[in-house]
Amino acid sequence: MNILVRTADGSVYTRPDTSWNRKSDDYYVPDCVNGLSWAPVLFIRISRPGKCIGTGFAPRYYDGAGFGVLFYAEPMLTSSPAGFAASACFDHSSLLSETLQDTADIAGKSFLVCKDGAPIFESAACDISIMNGALSAASASCLVRHGDLLCQELAPLQHLCSRTDGTVRLSSGALLDLRIVFA
C-alpha cells in the first residue's frame, strides 16, 4: 500500500505506508527535526488497480474520500531533492483518517484546520472532480493498487511549527485533533 501525493504544483511522488497516521495520534517529532512544514490534502482510497487512467474513467477507481494533513520535516525539506524525499518519509507524518466519506457526501464541504485554536487554513467548497485529474496524473507514472491512498494538496507547503514552539495542538473538528510534541 502506498500513499501517492500530487503536490499543489502538480508533481507526483509517493510516501511509504509507515508514514500513515490513521487515528490522528499525537505526533512526537524526532530529535533530528527542527521544525515541520505541512500541506492540507483531499484524499481518496483506490478501490481497483489501474495504470494510465483517463480523467473520465477515474471515478470508477476510488470509493471513498477524506481530508487530511501531510507533515514535512525541516531542514531536510529544503536541502536537496533527496532531502525532500527524506522529509516526507517519517513515520506517522501522513494524517489521513481510515474512516472515509462517500465521495458524494464530501462534495461541497470545506476543510478548516486550526493551530492552538486559531484558524490557519480553510478550503473552498470541495470539488471531488479534482481527484480525477490527480488520479490520471499519478497513474501515468505508476500502477495504482487496491488500498492505495491518493492525496491532492489543497495549498502549497507552509511552515507549521518549530522546536522552539514546544507542543502545538492541531485540530479540525472531529476529523483531526492531535498534539505535535517536540521532545
PDB file of N, CA, C and O in Angstrom, residues 25-65:
ATOM      1  N   ASP A  25      -3.131  10.116  16.013  1.00  0.00           N
ATOM      2  CA  ASP A  25      -2.409  10.025  17.276  1.00  0.00           C
ATOM      3  C   ASP A  25      -1.455  11.210  17.382  1.00  0.00           C
ATOM      4  O   ASP A  25      -1.015  11.754  16.375  1.00  0.00           O
ATOM      5  N   ASP A  26      -1.120  11.593  18.624  1.00  0.00           N
ATOM      6  CA  ASP A  26      -0.163  12.673  18.810  1.00  0.00           C
ATOM      7  C   ASP A  26       1.110  12.374  18.025  1.00  0.00           C
ATOM      8  O   ASP A  26       1.523  11.216  17.904  1.00  0.00           O
ATOM      9  N   TYR A  27       1.715  13.429  17.489  1.00  0.00           N
ATOM     10  CA  TYR A  27       2.919  13.269  16.673  1.00  0.00           C
ATOM     11  C   TYR A  27       4.131  13.720  17.485  1.00  0.00           C
ATOM     12  O   TYR A  27       4.238  14.891  17.853  1.00  0.00           O
ATOM     13  N   TYR A  28       5.003  12.770  17.777  1.00  0.00           N
ATOM     14  CA  TYR A  28       6.235  13.064  18.513  1.00  0.00           C
ATOM     15  C   TYR A  28       7.347  13.273  17.491  1.00  0.00           C
ATOM     16  O   TYR A  28       7.728  12.353  16.771  1.00  0.00           O
ATOM     17  N   VAL A  29       7.836  14.491  17.422  1.00  0.00           N
ATOM     18  CA  VAL A  29       8.793  14.884  16.397  1.00  0.00           C
ATOM     19  C   VAL A  29      10.168  14.298  16.730  1.00  0.00           C
ATOM     20  O   VAL A  29      10.665  14.478  17.849  1.00  0.00           O
ATOM     21  N   PRO A  30      10.807  13.610  15.778  1.00  0.00           N
ATOM     22  CA  PRO A  30      12.134  13.049  16.022  1.00  0.00           C
ATOM     23  C   PRO A  30      13.155  14.146  16.354  1.00  0.00           C
ATOM     24  O   PRO A  30      13.028  15.291  15.908  1.00  0.00           O
ATOM     25  N   ASP A  31      14.181  13.785  17.111  1.00  0.00           N
ATOM     26  CA  ASP A  31      15.194  14.744  17.553  1.00  0.00           C
ATOM     27  C   ASP A  31      15.921  15.430  16.404  1.00  0.00           C
ATOM     28  O   ASP A  31      16.367  16.571  16.543  1.00  0.00           O
ATOM     29  N   CYS A  32      16.047  14.766  15.260  1.00  0.00           N
ATOM     30  CA  CYS A  32      16.789  15.334  14.124  1.00  0.00           C
ATOM     31  C   CYS A  32      15.978  16.377  13.352  1.00  0.00           C
ATOM     32  O   CYS A  32      16.483  16.993  12.427  1.00  0.00           O
ATOM     33  N   VAL A  33      14.737  16.603  13.753  1.00  0.00           N
ATOM     34  CA  VAL A  33      13.862  17.533  13.053  1.00  0.00           C
ATOM     35  C   VAL A  33      13.740  18.831  13.863  1.00  0.00           C
ATOM     36  O   VAL A  33      13.399  18.797  15.042  1.00  0.00           O
ATOM     37  N   ASN A  34      14.019  19.957  13.215  1.00  0.00           N
ATOM     38  CA  ASN A  34      13.958  21.260  13.892  1.00  0.00           C
ATOM     39  C   ASN A  34      12.605  21.940  13.752  1.00  0.00           C
ATOM     40  O   ASN A  34      12.286  22.849  14.507  1.00  0.00           O
ATOM     41  N   GLY A  35      11.842  21.544  12.748  1.00  0.00           N
ATOM     42  CA  GLY A  35      10.546  22.157  12.515  1.00  0.00           C
ATOM     43  C   GLY A  35       9.734  21.309  11.546  1.00  0.00           C
ATOM     44  O   GLY A  35      10.237  20.345  10.968  1.00  0.00           O
ATOM     45  N   LEU A  36       8.481  21.689  11.369  1.00  0.00           N
ATOM     46  CA  LEU A  36       7.601  20.987  10.445  1.00  0.00           C
ATOM     47  C   LEU A  36       6.957  21.974   9.484  1.00  0.00           C
ATOM     48  O   LEU A  36       6.525  23.054   9.884  1.00  0.00           O
ATOM     49  N   SER A  37       6.907  21.571   8.227  1.00  0.00           N
ATOM     50  CA  SER A  37       6.061  22.232   7.247  1.00  0.00           C
ATOM     51  C   SER A  37       4.873  21.310   7.055  1.00  0.00           C
ATOM     52  O   SER A  37       4.907  20.143   7.453  1.00  0.00           O
ATOM     53  N   TRP A  38       3.826  21.813   6.424  1.00  0.00           N
ATOM     54  CA  TRP A  38       2.630  20.990   6.280  1.00  0.00           C
ATOM     55  C   TRP A  38       1.866  21.377   5.029  1.00  0.00           C
ATOM     56  O   TRP A  38       2.073  22.465   4.465  1.00  0.00           O
ATOM     57  N   ALA A  39       1.003  20.491   4.606  1.00  0.00           N
ATOM     58  CA  ALA A  39       0.086  20.755   3.495  1.00  0.00           C
ATOM     59  C   ALA A  39      -1.247  20.076   3.804  1.00  0.00           C
ATOM     60  O   ALA A  39      -1.269  18.893   4.168  1.00  0.00           O
ATOM     61  N   PRO A  40      -2.348  20.800   3.679  1.00  0.00           N
ATOM     62  CA  PRO A  40      -3.666  20.181   3.814  1.00  0.00           C
ATOM     63  C   PRO A  40      -3.979  19.421   2.529  1.00  0.00           C
ATOM     64  O   PRO A  40      -3.556  19.837   1.440  1.00  0.00           O
ATOM     65  N   VAL A  41      -4.687  18.293   2.642  1.00  0.00           N
ATOM     66  CA  VAL A  41      -4.971  17.474   1.462  1.00  0.00           C
ATOM     67  C   VAL A  41      -6.411  16.980   1.446  1.00  0.00           C
ATOM     68  O   VAL A  41      -7.050  16.837   2.486  1.00  0.00           O
ATOM     69  N   LEU A  42      -6.879  16.722   0.253  1.00  0.00           N
ATOM     70  CA  LEU A  42      -8.078  15.934  -0.001  1.00  0.00           C
ATOM     71  C   LEU A  42      -7.544  14.600  -0.493  1.00  0.00           C
ATOM     72  O   LEU A  42      -6.616  14.570  -1.317  1.00  0.00           O
ATOM     73  N   PHE A  43      -8.071  13.488   0.017  1.00  0.00           N
ATOM     74  CA  PHE A  43      -7.551  12.197  -0.437  1.00  0.00           C
ATOM     75  C   PHE A  43      -8.674  11.223  -0.742  1.00  0.00           C
ATOM     76  O   PHE A  43      -9.798  11.377  -0.277  1.00  0.00           O
ATOM     77  N   ILE A  44      -8.330  10.232  -1.564  1.00  0.00           N
ATOM     78  CA  ILE A  44      -9.254   9.160  -1.937  1.00  0.00           C
ATOM     79  C   ILE A  44      -8.583   7.810  -1.689  1.00  0.00           C
ATOM     80  O   ILE A  44      -7.353   7.710  -1.643  1.00  0.00           O
ATOM     81  N   ARG A  45      -9.409   6.776  -1.529  1.00  0.00           N
ATOM     82  CA  ARG A  45      -8.904   5.400  -1.425  1.00  0.00           C
ATOM     83  C   ARG A  45      -9.151   4.708  -2.750  1.00  0.00           C
ATOM     84  O   ARG A  45     -10.273   4.716  -3.286  1.00  0.00           O
ATOM     85  N   ILE A  46      -8.117   4.107  -3.289  1.00  0.00           N
ATOM     86  CA  ILE A  46      -8.204   3.396  -4.564  1.00  0.00           C
ATOM     87  C   ILE A  46      -8.909   2.055  -4.326  1.00  0.00           C
ATOM     88  O   ILE A  46      -8.551   1.304  -3.426  1.00  0.00           O
ATOM     89  N   SER A  47      -9.928   1.769  -5.146  1.00  0.00           N
ATOM     90  CA  SER A  47     -10.718   0.550  -4.958  1.00  0.00           C
ATOM     91  C   SER A  47     -10.410  -0.539  -5.982  1.00  0.00           C
ATOM     92  O   SER A  47     -10.842  -1.672  -5.823  1.00  0.00           O
ATOM     93  N   ARG A  48      -9.671  -0.189  -7.048  1.00  0.00           N
ATOM     94  CA  ARG A  48      -9.268  -1.200  -8.025  1.00  0.00           C
ATOM     95  C   ARG A  48      -7.983  -0.748  -8.699  1.00  0.00           C
ATOM     96  O   ARG A  48      -7.738   0.448  -8.836  1.00  0.00           O
ATOM     97  N   PRO A  49      -7.150  -1.678  -9.114  1.00  0.00           N
ATOM     98  CA  PRO A  49      -5.869  -1.312  -9.712  1.00  0.00           C
ATOM     99  C   PRO A  49      -6.039  -0.703 -11.106  1.00  0.00           C
ATOM    100  O   PRO A  49      -7.022  -0.981 -11.802  1.00  0.00           O
ATOM    101  N   GLY A  50      -5.066   0.117 -11.479  1.00  0.00           N
ATOM    102  CA  GLY A  50      -5.110   0.705 -12.809  1.00  0.00           C
ATOM    103  C   GLY A  50      -3.824   1.415 -13.160  1.00  0.00           C
ATOM    104  O   GLY A  50      -3.033   1.793 -12.297  1.00  0.00           O
ATOM    105  N   LYS A  51      -3.618   1.612 -14.441  1.00  0.00           N
ATOM    106  CA  LYS A  51      -2.444   2.313 -14.978  1.00  0.00           C
ATOM    107  C   LYS A  51      -2.937   3.191 -16.119  1.00  0.00           C
ATOM    108  O   LYS A  51      -3.817   2.796 -16.875  1.00  0.00           O
ATOM    109  N   CYS A  52      -2.397   4.398 -16.221  1.00  0.00           N
ATOM    110  CA  CYS A  52      -2.765   5.346 -17.281  1.00  0.00           C
ATOM    111  C   CYS A  52      -4.286   5.552 -17.343  1.00  0.00           C
ATOM    112  O   CYS A  52      -4.913   5.403 -18.390  1.00  0.00           O
ATOM    113  N   ILE A  53      -4.863   5.901 -16.220  1.00  0.00           N
ATOM    114  CA  ILE A  53      -6.321   6.068 -16.094  1.00  0.00           C
ATOM    115  C   ILE A  53      -6.713   7.449 -16.622  1.00  0.00           C
ATOM    116  O   ILE A  53      -6.187   8.462 -16.174  1.00  0.00           O
ATOM    117  N   GLY A  54      -7.623   7.487 -17.569  1.00  0.00           N
ATOM    118  CA  GLY A  54      -8.118   8.752 -18.097  1.00  0.00           C
ATOM    119  C   GLY A  54      -9.018   9.447 -17.082  1.00  0.00           C
ATOM    120  O   GLY A  54      -9.678   8.790 -16.271  1.00  0.00           O
ATOM    121  N   THR A  55      -9.065  10.767 -17.110  1.00  0.00           N
ATOM    122  CA  THR A  55      -9.858  11.511 -16.126  1.00  0.00           C
ATOM    123  C   THR A  55     -11.346  11.132 -16.166  1.00  0.00           C
ATOM    124  O   THR A  55     -11.990  11.102 -15.137  1.00  0.00           O
ATOM    125  N   GLY A  56     -11.862  10.810 -17.344  1.00  0.00           N
ATOM    126  CA  GLY A  56     -13.268  10.435 -17.455  1.00  0.00           C
ATOM    127  C   GLY A  56     -13.584   9.096 -16.803  1.00  0.00           C
ATOM    128  O   GLY A  56     -14.722   8.835 -16.417  1.00  0.00           O
ATOM    129  N   PHE A  57     -12.590   8.242 -16.678  1.00  0.00           N
ATOM    130  CA  PHE A  57     -12.787   6.914 -16.084  1.00  0.00           C
ATOM    131  C   PHE A  57     -12.380   6.867 -14.612  1.00  0.00           C
ATOM    132  O   PHE A  57     -12.633   5.898 -13.918  1.00  0.00           O
ATOM    133  N   ALA A  58     -11.731   7.917 -14.119  1.00  0.00           N
ATOM    134  CA  ALA A  58     -11.171   7.931 -12.764  1.00  0.00           C
ATOM    135  C   ALA A  58     -12.182   7.595 -11.668  1.00  0.00           C
ATOM    136  O   ALA A  58     -11.839   6.844 -10.745  1.00  0.00           O
ATOM    137  N   PRO A  59     -13.424   8.106 -11.703  1.00  0.00           N
ATOM    138  CA  PRO A  59     -14.354   7.786 -10.607  1.00  0.00           C
ATOM    139  C   PRO A  59     -14.606   6.293 -10.412  1.00  0.00           C
ATOM    140  O   PRO A  59     -15.028   5.873  -9.335  1.00  0.00           O
ATOM    141  N   ARG A  60     -14.336   5.476 -11.401  1.00  0.00           N
ATOM    142  CA  ARG A  60     -14.511   4.030 -11.278  1.00  0.00           C
ATOM    143  C   ARG A  60     -13.443   3.391 -10.391  1.00  0.00           C
ATOM    144  O   ARG A  60     -13.575   2.237  -9.996  1.00  0.00           O
ATOM    145  N   TYR A  61     -12.365   4.150 -10.096  1.00  0.00           N
ATOM    146  CA  TYR A  61     -11.211   3.588  -9.411  1.00  0.00           C
ATOM    147  C   TYR A  61     -11.095   3.988  -7.944  1.00  0.00           C
ATOM    148  O   TYR A  61     -10.143   3.626  -7.286  1.00  0.00           O
ATOM    149  N   TYR A  62     -12.048   4.760  -7.423  1.00  0.00           N
ATOM    150  CA  TYR A  62     -11.987   5.097  -5.996  1.00  0.00           C
ATOM    151  C   TYR A  62     -13.370   5.034  -5.370  1.00  0.00           C
ATOM    152  O   TYR A  62     -14.376   5.172  -6.049  1.00  0.00           O
ATOM    153  N   ASP A  63     -13.370   4.793  -4.051  1.00  0.00           N
ATOM    154  CA  ASP A  63     -14.656   4.549  -3.385  1.00  0.00           C
ATOM    155  C   ASP A  63     -14.878   5.340  -2.104  1.00  0.00           C
ATOM    156  O   ASP A  63     -15.884   5.158  -1.435  1.00  0.00           O
ATOM    157  N   GLY A  64     -13.987   6.200  -1.725  1.00  0.00           N
ATOM    158  CA  GLY A  64     -14.169   6.992  -0.518  1.00  0.00           C
ATOM    159  C   GLY A  64     -13.198   8.148  -0.515  1.00  0.00           C
ATOM    160  O   GLY A  64     -12.183   8.127  -1.221  1.00  0.00           O
ATOM    161  N   ALA A  65     -13.503   9.178   0.270  1.00  0.00           N
ATOM    162  CA  ALA A  65     -12.664  10.376   0.295  1.00  0.00           C
ATOM    163  C   ALA A  65     -12.608  10.943   1.704  1.00  0.00           C
ATOM    164  O   ALA A  65     -13.440  10.620   2.557  1.00  0.00           O
TER     165      ALA A  65
END
